[in-house]
Amino acid sequence: MEQDHGKVRSAYAQSYEVMRDMILNGHLKQGIKLTEEKLATELGVSRTPIREAIRKLEQEGLIVNKRVVKLTETDLRNTFELRMLLEGYAARSAATFLSTVELDKLKHCVQIGREGSKDEIMEANREFHEIIMQASNNARMIDLFDQMQSVIYLFRQKVVLHDRPFLIEEHARICEAIQAHDGDTAEKLMKEHLQADLDFCLHLIR
């Protein structure tokens, strides 16, 4: 019985990861209705792990009412307003608490942003924001931020793949403010950075 339960959990984890990636890479288009039976056949599992995977993806905001989320202007604004609150506070905290090791990692993310491939820049962008968020030392805020990661990824694709101007320069200035232990400036720059991301994404979807 315990072994069967483990197999179900494994099937659920695999189904979740595959379905999440199918949404993030555009294989499952925004707005498409999901059918448990069809997905179970495609992934070679029963409907139970598919149902559990859909439930988790709903919690992450990638599925709404059994449909792949179709991101609207309201979704964009709501997500970025929350990010500004969370990450603005985190940037201020980072200016006080970020260790030398983490600061070096932050600088490396900026360097990759200038020199890396698109995939490397995507990863460096994710790590940059994650390092700063961790510096908030607030477990609840970090959990909330983590729950948003899949939706944030969809927006990050737009700003990186469409070469948003000044993206990496803004990261560099945030890093400099953190290194100077200037919390006011770090928070201000982070909020301005995310506002620029929002404006750019809004321009793309209109």
mmCIF file with all atom_site columns, C-alpha atoms in Angstrom, residues 11-164:
data_model
loop_
_atom_site.group_PDB
_atom_site.id
_atom_site.type_symbol
_atom_site.label_atom_id
_atom_site.label_alt_id
_atom_site.label_comp_id
_atom_site.label_asym_id
_atom_site.label_entity_id
_atom_site.label_seq_id
_atom_site.pdbx_PDB_ins_code
_atom_site.Cartn_x
_atom_site.Cartn_y
_atom_site.Cartn_z
_atom_site.occupancy
_atom_site.B_iso_or_equiv
_atom_site.pdbx_formal_charge
_atom_site.auth_seq_id
_atom_site.auth_comp_id
_atom_site.auth_asym_id
_atom_site.auth_atom_id
_atom_site.pdbx_PDB_model_num
ATOM 1   C CA . ALA A 1 11  ? 3.303   10.360 -10.904 1.00 0.00 ? 11  ALA A CA 1
ATOM 2   C CA . TYR A 1 12  ? 1.816   13.526 -9.442  1.00 0.00 ? 12  TYR A CA 1
ATOM 3   C CA . ALA A 1 13  ? 5.222   15.240 -9.176  1.00 0.00 ? 13  ALA A CA 1
ATOM 4   C CA . GLN A 1 14  ? 6.134   14.297 -12.741 1.00 0.00 ? 14  GLN A CA 1
ATOM 5   C CA . SER A 1 15  ? 2.730   15.349 -14.063 1.00 0.00 ? 15  SER A CA 1
ATOM 6   C CA . TYR A 1 16  ? 2.959   18.686 -12.275 1.00 0.00 ? 16  TYR A CA 1
ATOM 7   C CA . GLU A 1 17  ? 6.437   19.424 -13.633 1.00 0.00 ? 17  GLU A CA 1
ATOM 8   C CA . VAL A 1 18  ? 5.572   18.413 -17.199 1.00 0.00 ? 18  VAL A CA 1
ATOM 9   C CA . MET A 1 19  ? 2.296   20.364 -17.226 1.00 0.00 ? 19  MET A CA 1
ATOM 10  C CA . ARG A 1 20  ? 3.927   23.420 -15.683 1.00 0.00 ? 20  ARG A CA 1
ATOM 11  C CA . ASP A 1 21  ? 6.674   23.370 -18.323 1.00 0.00 ? 21  ASP A CA 1
ATOM 12  C CA . MET A 1 22  ? 4.098   22.871 -21.101 1.00 0.00 ? 22  MET A CA 1
ATOM 13  C CA . ILE A 1 23  ? 2.326   26.026 -19.930 1.00 0.00 ? 23  ILE A CA 1
ATOM 14  C CA . LEU A 1 24  ? 5.510   28.050 -19.473 1.00 0.00 ? 24  LEU A CA 1
ATOM 15  C CA . ASN A 1 25  ? 6.945   27.122 -22.872 1.00 0.00 ? 25  ASN A CA 1
ATOM 16  C CA . GLY A 1 26  ? 3.646   27.765 -24.636 1.00 0.00 ? 26  GLY A CA 1
ATOM 17  C CA . HIS A 1 27  ? 2.859   24.152 -25.578 1.00 0.00 ? 27  HIS A CA 1
ATOM 18  C CA . LEU A 1 28  ? -0.398  24.534 -23.639 1.00 0.00 ? 28  LEU A CA 1
ATOM 19  C CA . LYS A 1 29  ? -1.734  27.836 -24.937 1.00 0.00 ? 29  LYS A CA 1
ATOM 20  C CA . GLN A 1 30  ? -3.237  30.505 -22.704 1.00 0.00 ? 30  GLN A CA 1
ATOM 21  C CA . GLY A 1 31  ? -7.002  30.090 -22.421 1.00 0.00 ? 31  GLY A CA 1
ATOM 22  C CA . ILE A 1 32  ? -7.098  26.428 -23.521 1.00 0.00 ? 32  ILE A CA 1
ATOM 23  C CA . LYS A 1 33  ? -9.419  24.142 -21.552 1.00 0.00 ? 33  LYS A CA 1
ATOM 24  C CA . LEU A 1 34  ? -7.686  21.175 -19.936 1.00 0.00 ? 34  LEU A CA 1
ATOM 25  C CA . THR A 1 35  ? -9.160  17.677 -20.077 1.00 0.00 ? 35  THR A CA 1
ATOM 26  C CA . GLU A 1 36  ? -7.977  15.286 -17.369 1.00 0.00 ? 36  GLU A CA 1
ATOM 27  C CA . GLU A 1 37  ? -8.525  12.196 -19.517 1.00 0.00 ? 37  GLU A CA 1
ATOM 28  C CA . LYS A 1 38  ? -6.598  13.600 -22.490 1.00 0.00 ? 38  LYS A CA 1
ATOM 29  C CA . LEU A 1 39  ? -3.689  14.751 -20.323 1.00 0.00 ? 39  LEU A CA 1
ATOM 30  C CA . ALA A 1 40  ? -3.583  11.401 -18.513 1.00 0.00 ? 40  ALA A CA 1
ATOM 31  C CA . THR A 1 41  ? -3.316  9.605  -21.862 1.00 0.00 ? 41  THR A CA 1
ATOM 32  C CA . GLU A 1 42  ? -0.616  11.969 -23.138 1.00 0.00 ? 42  GLU A CA 1
ATOM 33  C CA . LEU A 1 43  ? 1.484   11.663 -19.982 1.00 0.00 ? 43  LEU A CA 1
ATOM 34  C CA . GLY A 1 44  ? 0.858   7.963  -19.437 1.00 0.00 ? 44  GLY A CA 1
ATOM 35  C CA . VAL A 1 45  ? -0.599  8.280  -15.939 1.00 0.00 ? 45  VAL A CA 1
ATOM 36  C CA . SER A 1 46  ? -4.006  7.927  -14.298 1.00 0.00 ? 46  SER A CA 1
ATOM 37  C CA . ARG A 1 47  ? -6.366  10.860 -13.836 1.00 0.00 ? 47  ARG A CA 1
ATOM 38  C CA . THR A 1 48  ? -5.616  11.134 -10.102 1.00 0.00 ? 48  THR A CA 1
ATOM 39  C CA . PRO A 1 49  ? -2.103  12.658 -10.415 1.00 0.00 ? 49  PRO A CA 1
ATOM 40  C CA . ILE A 1 50  ? -3.375  14.883 -13.225 1.00 0.00 ? 50  ILE A CA 1
ATOM 41  C CA . ARG A 1 51  ? -6.144  16.158 -10.944 1.00 0.00 ? 51  ARG A CA 1
ATOM 42  C CA . GLU A 1 52  ? -3.623  16.839 -8.161  1.00 0.00 ? 52  GLU A CA 1
ATOM 43  C CA . ALA A 1 53  ? -1.256  18.593 -10.572 1.00 0.00 ? 53  ALA A CA 1
ATOM 44  C CA . ILE A 1 54  ? -4.074  20.820 -11.834 1.00 0.00 ? 54  ILE A CA 1
ATOM 45  C CA . ARG A 1 55  ? -4.945  21.716 -8.238  1.00 0.00 ? 55  ARG A CA 1
ATOM 46  C CA . LYS A 1 56  ? -1.361  22.803 -7.524  1.00 0.00 ? 56  LYS A CA 1
ATOM 47  C CA . LEU A 1 57  ? -1.129  24.767 -10.763 1.00 0.00 ? 57  LEU A CA 1
ATOM 48  C CA . GLU A 1 58  ? -4.369  26.509 -9.789  1.00 0.00 ? 58  GLU A CA 1
ATOM 49  C CA . GLN A 1 59  ? -2.743  27.515 -6.507  1.00 0.00 ? 59  GLN A CA 1
ATOM 50  C CA . GLU A 1 60  ? 0.176   28.969 -8.469  1.00 0.00 ? 60  GLU A CA 1
ATOM 51  C CA . GLY A 1 61  ? -2.155  30.936 -10.732 1.00 0.00 ? 61  GLY A CA 1
ATOM 52  C CA . LEU A 1 62  ? -1.298  29.096 -13.957 1.00 0.00 ? 62  LEU A CA 1
ATOM 53  C CA . ILE A 1 63  ? -4.715  27.425 -14.242 1.00 0.00 ? 63  ILE A CA 1
ATOM 54  C CA . VAL A 1 64  ? -8.100  29.011 -13.566 1.00 0.00 ? 64  VAL A CA 1
ATOM 55  C CA . ASN A 1 65  ? -11.348 27.021 -13.790 1.00 0.00 ? 65  ASN A CA 1
ATOM 56  C CA . LYS A 1 66  ? -9.554  24.147 -15.592 1.00 0.00 ? 66  LYS A CA 1
ATOM 57  C CA . ARG A 1 67  ? -8.185  26.536 -18.223 1.00 0.00 ? 67  ARG A CA 1
ATOM 58  C CA . VAL A 1 68  ? -4.620  27.725 -18.727 1.00 0.00 ? 68  VAL A CA 1
ATOM 59  C CA . VAL A 1 69  ? -4.561  31.258 -17.363 1.00 0.00 ? 69  VAL A CA 1
ATOM 60  C CA . LYS A 1 70  ? -5.009  33.981 -19.950 1.00 0.00 ? 70  LYS A CA 1
ATOM 61  C CA . LEU A 1 71  ? -3.079  36.850 -18.463 1.00 0.00 ? 71  LEU A CA 1
ATOM 62  C CA . THR A 1 72  ? -4.913  40.152 -18.609 1.00 0.00 ? 72  THR A CA 1
ATOM 63  C CA . GLU A 1 73  ? -3.872  43.728 -17.950 1.00 0.00 ? 73  GLU A CA 1
ATOM 64  C CA . THR A 1 74  ? -5.485  43.417 -14.512 1.00 0.00 ? 74  THR A CA 1
ATOM 65  C CA . ASP A 1 75  ? -3.445  40.270 -13.772 1.00 0.00 ? 75  ASP A CA 1
ATOM 66  C CA . LEU A 1 76  ? -0.294  42.121 -14.753 1.00 0.00 ? 76  LEU A CA 1
ATOM 67  C CA . ARG A 1 77  ? -1.034  45.120 -12.579 1.00 0.00 ? 77  ARG A CA 1
ATOM 68  C CA . ASN A 1 78  ? -2.047  43.019 -9.574  1.00 0.00 ? 78  ASN A CA 1
ATOM 69  C CA . THR A 1 79  ? 1.060   40.855 -9.796  1.00 0.00 ? 79  THR A CA 1
ATOM 70  C CA . PHE A 1 80  ? 3.461   43.749 -10.146 1.00 0.00 ? 80  PHE A CA 1
ATOM 71  C CA . GLU A 1 81  ? 1.821   45.829 -7.422  1.00 0.00 ? 81  GLU A CA 1
ATOM 72  C CA . LEU A 1 82  ? 2.356   42.934 -5.035  1.00 0.00 ? 82  LEU A CA 1
ATOM 73  C CA . ARG A 1 83  ? 5.916   42.424 -6.264  1.00 0.00 ? 83  ARG A CA 1
ATOM 74  C CA . MET A 1 84  ? 6.704   46.094 -5.668  1.00 0.00 ? 84  MET A CA 1
ATOM 75  C CA . LEU A 1 85  ? 5.576   45.783 -2.050  1.00 0.00 ? 85  LEU A CA 1
ATOM 76  C CA . LEU A 1 86  ? 7.453   42.532 -1.416  1.00 0.00 ? 86  LEU A CA 1
ATOM 77  C CA . GLU A 1 87  ? 10.611  43.198 -3.381  1.00 0.00 ? 87  GLU A CA 1
ATOM 78  C CA . GLY A 1 88  ? 10.832  46.861 -2.436  1.00 0.00 ? 88  GLY A CA 1
ATOM 79  C CA . TYR A 1 89  ? 10.904  45.843 1.218   1.00 0.00 ? 89  TYR A CA 1
ATOM 80  C CA . ALA A 1 90  ? 13.361  43.043 0.428   1.00 0.00 ? 90  ALA A CA 1
ATOM 81  C CA . ALA A 1 91  ? 15.732  45.427 -1.382  1.00 0.00 ? 91  ALA A CA 1
ATOM 82  C CA . ARG A 1 92  ? 15.707  47.735 1.653   1.00 0.00 ? 92  ARG A CA 1
ATOM 83  C CA . SER A 1 93  ? 16.437  44.735 3.894   1.00 0.00 ? 93  SER A CA 1
ATOM 84  C CA . ALA A 1 94  ? 19.207  43.527 1.582   1.00 0.00 ? 94  ALA A CA 1
ATOM 85  C CA . ALA A 1 95  ? 21.004  46.845 2.009   1.00 0.00 ? 95  ALA A CA 1
ATOM 86  C CA . THR A 1 96  ? 21.299  46.019 5.701   1.00 0.00 ? 96  THR A CA 1
ATOM 87  C CA . PHE A 1 97  ? 21.510  42.245 5.879   1.00 0.00 ? 97  PHE A CA 1
ATOM 88  C CA . LEU A 1 98  ? 22.905  40.866 2.604   1.00 0.00 ? 98  LEU A CA 1
ATOM 89  C CA . SER A 1 99  ? 26.157  38.986 3.183   1.00 0.00 ? 99  SER A CA 1
ATOM 90  C CA . THR A 1 100 ? 29.329  39.554 1.180   1.00 0.00 ? 100 THR A CA 1
ATOM 91  C CA . VAL A 1 101 ? 28.919  36.122 -0.415  1.00 0.00 ? 101 VAL A CA 1
ATOM 92  C CA . GLU A 1 102 ? 25.366  36.891 -1.542  1.00 0.00 ? 102 GLU A CA 1
ATOM 93  C CA . LEU A 1 103 ? 26.416  40.335 -2.762  1.00 0.00 ? 103 LEU A CA 1
ATOM 94  C CA . ASP A 1 104 ? 29.065  38.698 -4.941  1.00 0.00 ? 104 ASP A CA 1
ATOM 95  C CA . LYS A 1 105 ? 26.388  36.390 -6.348  1.00 0.00 ? 105 LYS A CA 1
ATOM 96  C CA . LEU A 1 106 ? 24.236  39.432 -7.077  1.00 0.00 ? 106 LEU A CA 1
ATOM 97  C CA . LYS A 1 107 ? 27.126  41.066 -8.981  1.00 0.00 ? 107 LYS A CA 1
ATOM 98  C CA . HIS A 1 108 ? 27.632  37.835 -10.925 1.00 0.00 ? 108 HIS A CA 1
ATOM 99  C CA . CYS A 1 109 ? 23.954  37.898 -11.949 1.00 0.00 ? 109 CYS A CA 1
ATOM 100 C CA . VAL A 1 110 ? 24.484  41.399 -13.335 1.00 0.00 ? 110 VAL A CA 1
ATOM 101 C CA . GLN A 1 111 ? 27.551  40.229 -15.249 1.00 0.00 ? 111 GLN A CA 1
ATOM 102 C CA . ILE A 1 112 ? 25.646  37.290 -16.768 1.00 0.00 ? 112 ILE A CA 1
ATOM 103 C CA . GLY A 1 113 ? 22.862  39.701 -17.678 1.00 0.00 ? 113 GLY A CA 1
ATOM 104 C CA . ARG A 1 114 ? 25.365  41.644 -19.775 1.00 0.00 ? 114 ARG A CA 1
ATOM 105 C CA . GLU A 1 115 ? 27.207  38.732 -21.362 1.00 0.00 ? 115 GLU A CA 1
ATOM 106 C CA . GLY A 1 116 ? 25.032  35.614 -21.243 1.00 0.00 ? 116 GLY A CA 1
ATOM 107 C CA . SER A 1 117 ? 22.694  33.872 -23.657 1.00 0.00 ? 117 SER A CA 1
ATOM 108 C CA . LYS A 1 118 ? 18.929  34.398 -23.374 1.00 0.00 ? 118 LYS A CA 1
ATOM 109 C CA . ASP A 1 119 ? 18.551  31.280 -21.234 1.00 0.00 ? 119 ASP A CA 1
ATOM 110 C CA . GLU A 1 120 ? 21.426  32.343 -18.992 1.00 0.00 ? 120 GLU A CA 1
ATOM 111 C CA . ILE A 1 121 ? 19.961  35.831 -18.632 1.00 0.00 ? 121 ILE A CA 1
ATOM 112 C CA . MET A 1 122 ? 16.578  34.347 -17.722 1.00 0.00 ? 122 MET A CA 1
ATOM 113 C CA . GLU A 1 123 ? 18.193  32.282 -14.968 1.00 0.00 ? 123 GLU A CA 1
ATOM 114 C CA . ALA A 1 124 ? 20.365  35.178 -13.757 1.00 0.00 ? 124 ALA A CA 1
ATOM 115 C CA . ASN A 1 125 ? 17.291  37.413 -13.640 1.00 0.00 ? 125 ASN A CA 1
ATOM 116 C CA . ARG A 1 126 ? 15.449  34.850 -11.512 1.00 0.00 ? 126 ARG A CA 1
ATOM 117 C CA . GLU A 1 127 ? 18.411  34.424 -9.176  1.00 0.00 ? 127 GLU A CA 1
ATOM 118 C CA . PHE A 1 128 ? 18.921  38.191 -8.818  1.00 0.00 ? 128 PHE A CA 1
ATOM 119 C CA . HIS A 1 129 ? 15.391  38.739 -7.557  1.00 0.00 ? 129 HIS A CA 1
ATOM 120 C CA . GLU A 1 130 ? 15.437  35.588 -5.431  1.00 0.00 ? 130 GLU A CA 1
ATOM 121 C CA . ILE A 1 131 ? 18.672  36.545 -3.622  1.00 0.00 ? 131 ILE A CA 1
ATOM 122 C CA . ILE A 1 132 ? 17.205  39.924 -2.726  1.00 0.00 ? 132 ILE A CA 1
ATOM 123 C CA . MET A 1 133 ? 13.888  38.417 -1.648  1.00 0.00 ? 133 MET A CA 1
ATOM 124 C CA . GLN A 1 134 ? 15.645  35.988 0.678   1.00 0.00 ? 134 GLN A CA 1
ATOM 125 C CA . ALA A 1 135 ? 17.298  38.963 2.380   1.00 0.00 ? 135 ALA A CA 1
ATOM 126 C CA . SER A 1 136 ? 13.899  40.041 3.707   1.00 0.00 ? 136 SER A CA 1
ATOM 127 C CA . ASN A 1 137 ? 14.295  37.300 6.347   1.00 0.00 ? 137 ASN A CA 1
ATOM 128 C CA . ASN A 1 138 ? 10.489  37.081 6.359   1.00 0.00 ? 138 ASN A CA 1
ATOM 129 C CA . ALA A 1 139 ? 9.356   33.498 5.772   1.00 0.00 ? 139 ALA A CA 1
ATOM 130 C CA . ARG A 1 140 ? 5.745   34.424 4.983   1.00 0.00 ? 140 ARG A CA 1
ATOM 131 C CA . MET A 1 141 ? 6.741   37.020 2.422   1.00 0.00 ? 141 MET A CA 1
ATOM 132 C CA . ILE A 1 142 ? 9.175   34.581 0.823   1.00 0.00 ? 142 ILE A CA 1
ATOM 133 C CA . ASP A 1 143 ? 6.468   31.886 0.640   1.00 0.00 ? 143 ASP A CA 1
ATOM 134 C CA . LEU A 1 144 ? 4.103   34.326 -1.048  1.00 0.00 ? 144 LEU A CA 1
ATOM 135 C CA . PHE A 1 145 ? 6.819   35.315 -3.503  1.00 0.00 ? 145 PHE A CA 1
ATOM 136 C CA . ASP A 1 146 ? 7.557   31.631 -4.231  1.00 0.00 ? 146 ASP A CA 1
ATOM 137 C CA . GLN A 1 147 ? 3.885   30.963 -4.994  1.00 0.00 ? 147 GLN A CA 1
ATOM 138 C CA . MET A 1 148 ? 4.050   33.671 -7.659  1.00 0.00 ? 148 MET A CA 1
ATOM 139 C CA . GLN A 1 149 ? 7.149   32.294 -9.399  1.00 0.00 ? 149 GLN A CA 1
ATOM 140 C CA . SER A 1 150 ? 5.402   30.520 -12.270 1.00 0.00 ? 150 SER A CA 1
ATOM 141 C CA . VAL A 1 151 ? 3.368   33.589 -13.215 1.00 0.00 ? 151 VAL A CA 1
ATOM 142 C CA . ILE A 1 152 ? 6.423   35.809 -12.740 1.00 0.00 ? 152 ILE A CA 1
ATOM 143 C CA . TYR A 1 153 ? 8.275   33.508 -15.166 1.00 0.00 ? 153 TYR A CA 1
ATOM 144 C CA . LEU A 1 154 ? 5.745   34.255 -17.890 1.00 0.00 ? 154 LEU A CA 1
ATOM 145 C CA . PHE A 1 155 ? 6.350   37.978 -17.460 1.00 0.00 ? 155 PHE A CA 1
ATOM 146 C CA . ARG A 1 156 ? 10.128  37.523 -17.203 1.00 0.00 ? 156 ARG A CA 1
ATOM 147 C CA . GLN A 1 157 ? 10.076  35.791 -20.593 1.00 0.00 ? 157 GLN A CA 1
ATOM 148 C CA . LYS A 1 158 ? 8.596   38.919 -22.140 1.00 0.00 ? 158 LYS A CA 1
ATOM 149 C CA . VAL A 1 159 ? 11.134  41.377 -20.733 1.00 0.00 ? 159 VAL A CA 1
ATOM 150 C CA . VAL A 1 160 ? 14.154  39.156 -21.497 1.00 0.00 ? 160 VAL A CA 1
ATOM 151 C CA . LEU A 1 161 ? 13.162  37.731 -24.875 1.00 0.00 ? 161 LEU A CA 1
ATOM 152 C CA . HIS A 1 162 ? 12.020  41.144 -26.124 1.00 0.00 ? 162 HIS A CA 1
ATOM 153 C CA . ASP A 1 163 ? 15.155  42.888 -24.831 1.00 0.00 ? 163 ASP A CA 1
ATOM 154 C CA . ARG A 1 164 ? 13.596  45.444 -22.521 1.00 0.00 ? 164 ARG A CA 1
#
